[in-house]
């Protein structure tokens, strides 16, 4: 009984739309030279938990979450006027635009991460 989706498991997990369609609505990227204070404002104003830091070609080079930022500020390791490039985390998980929700969940579970960056070819070498 496939109703507009495909079964991801015998237990009945159904995919009704590509996960990337909803992800596009909340995706926020900043360039590596963006100042920490500006990134914090973006996180707050956009009500997102993570910004993806991209290079000049739009390829992901890292991420900065609201929790990462809070921890760094609390430890005194960051100033609002420094670029996010100085404090980003480079251990990002990438996926391709055609990967199923099940595949994305497996990647995240195996990596222990909470976020995946969807790129054109599924690697950090593309936009």
PDB file of N, CA and C in Angstrom, residues 93 103-116:
ATOM      1  N   UNK A  93      28.397  16.577   8.259  1.00  0.00           N
ATOM      2  CA  UNK A  93      27.896  15.436   7.503  1.00  0.00           C
ATOM      3  C   UNK A  93      27.210  15.996   6.267  1.00  0.00           C
ATOM      4  N   UNK A 103      18.019   7.093   4.616  1.00  0.00           N
ATOM      5  CA  UNK A 103      19.468   7.200   4.416  1.00  0.00           C
ATOM      6  C   UNK A 103      20.052   8.345   5.236  1.00  0.00           C
ATOM      7  N   UNK A 104      19.334   9.471   5.265  1.00  0.00           N
ATOM      8  CA  UNK A 104      19.806  10.607   6.063  1.00  0.00           C
ATOM      9  C   UNK A 104      19.854  10.266   7.545  1.00  0.00           C
ATOM     10  N   UNK A 105      18.817   9.602   8.035  1.00  0.00           N
ATOM     11  CA  UNK A 105      18.787   9.223   9.448  1.00  0.00           C
ATOM     12  C   UNK A 105      19.923   8.265   9.785  1.00  0.00           C
ATOM     13  N   UNK A 106      20.210   7.331   8.896  1.00  0.00           N
ATOM     14  CA  UNK A 106      21.322   6.413   9.127  1.00  0.00           C
ATOM     15  C   UNK A 106      22.654   7.151   9.176  1.00  0.00           C
ATOM     16  N   UNK A 107      22.868   8.073   8.242  1.00  0.00           N
ATOM     17  CA  UNK A 107      24.108   8.852   8.244  1.00  0.00           C
ATOM     18  C   UNK A 107      24.274   9.623   9.543  1.00  0.00           C
ATOM     19  N   UNK A 108      23.204  10.262   9.974  1.00  0.00           N
ATOM     20  CA  UNK A 108      23.264  11.045  11.206  1.00  0.00           C
ATOM     21  C   UNK A 108      23.493  10.143  12.416  1.00  0.00           C
ATOM     22  N   UNK A 109      22.811   9.023  12.473  1.00  0.00           N
ATOM     23  CA  UNK A 109      22.979   8.113  13.605  1.00  0.00           C
ATOM     24  C   UNK A 109      24.411   7.573  13.667  1.00  0.00           C
ATOM     25  N   UNK A 110      24.951   7.205  12.523  1.00  0.00           N
ATOM     26  CA  UNK A 110      26.314   6.662  12.478  1.00  0.00           C
ATOM     27  C   UNK A 110      27.357   7.715  12.837  1.00  0.00           C
ATOM     28  N   UNK A 111      27.097   8.966  12.482  1.00  0.00           N
ATOM     29  CA  UNK A 111      28.074  10.023  12.737  1.00  0.00           C
ATOM     30  C   UNK A 111      27.913  10.642  14.122  1.00  0.00           C
ATOM     31  N   UNK A 112      26.748  10.460  14.722  1.00  0.00           N
ATOM     32  CA  UNK A 112      26.489  11.088  16.013  1.00  0.00           C
ATOM     33  C   UNK A 112      26.171  12.565  15.902  1.00  0.00           C
ATOM     34  N   UNK A 113      25.868  13.030  14.700  1.00  0.00           N
ATOM     35  CA  UNK A 113      25.576  14.443  14.461  1.00  0.00           C
ATOM     36  C   UNK A 113      24.078  14.681  14.388  1.00  0.00           C
ATOM     37  N   UNK A 114      23.690  15.941  14.519  1.00  0.00           N
ATOM     38  CA  UNK A 114      22.276  16.315  14.487  1.00  0.00           C
ATOM     39  C   UNK A 114      21.879  17.016  13.193  1.00  0.00           C
ATOM     40  N   UNK A 115      22.877  17.390  12.380  1.00  0.00           N
ATOM     41  CA  UNK A 115      22.619  18.160  11.172  1.00  0.00           C
ATOM     42  C   UNK A 115      23.317  17.519   9.980  1.00  0.00           C
ATOM     43  N   UNK A 116      22.678  17.578   8.827  1.00  0.00           N
ATOM     44  CA  UNK A 116      23.309  17.168   7.576  1.00  0.00           C
ATOM     45  C   UNK A 116      23.178  18.328   6.600  1.00  0.00           C
TER      46      UNK A 116
END
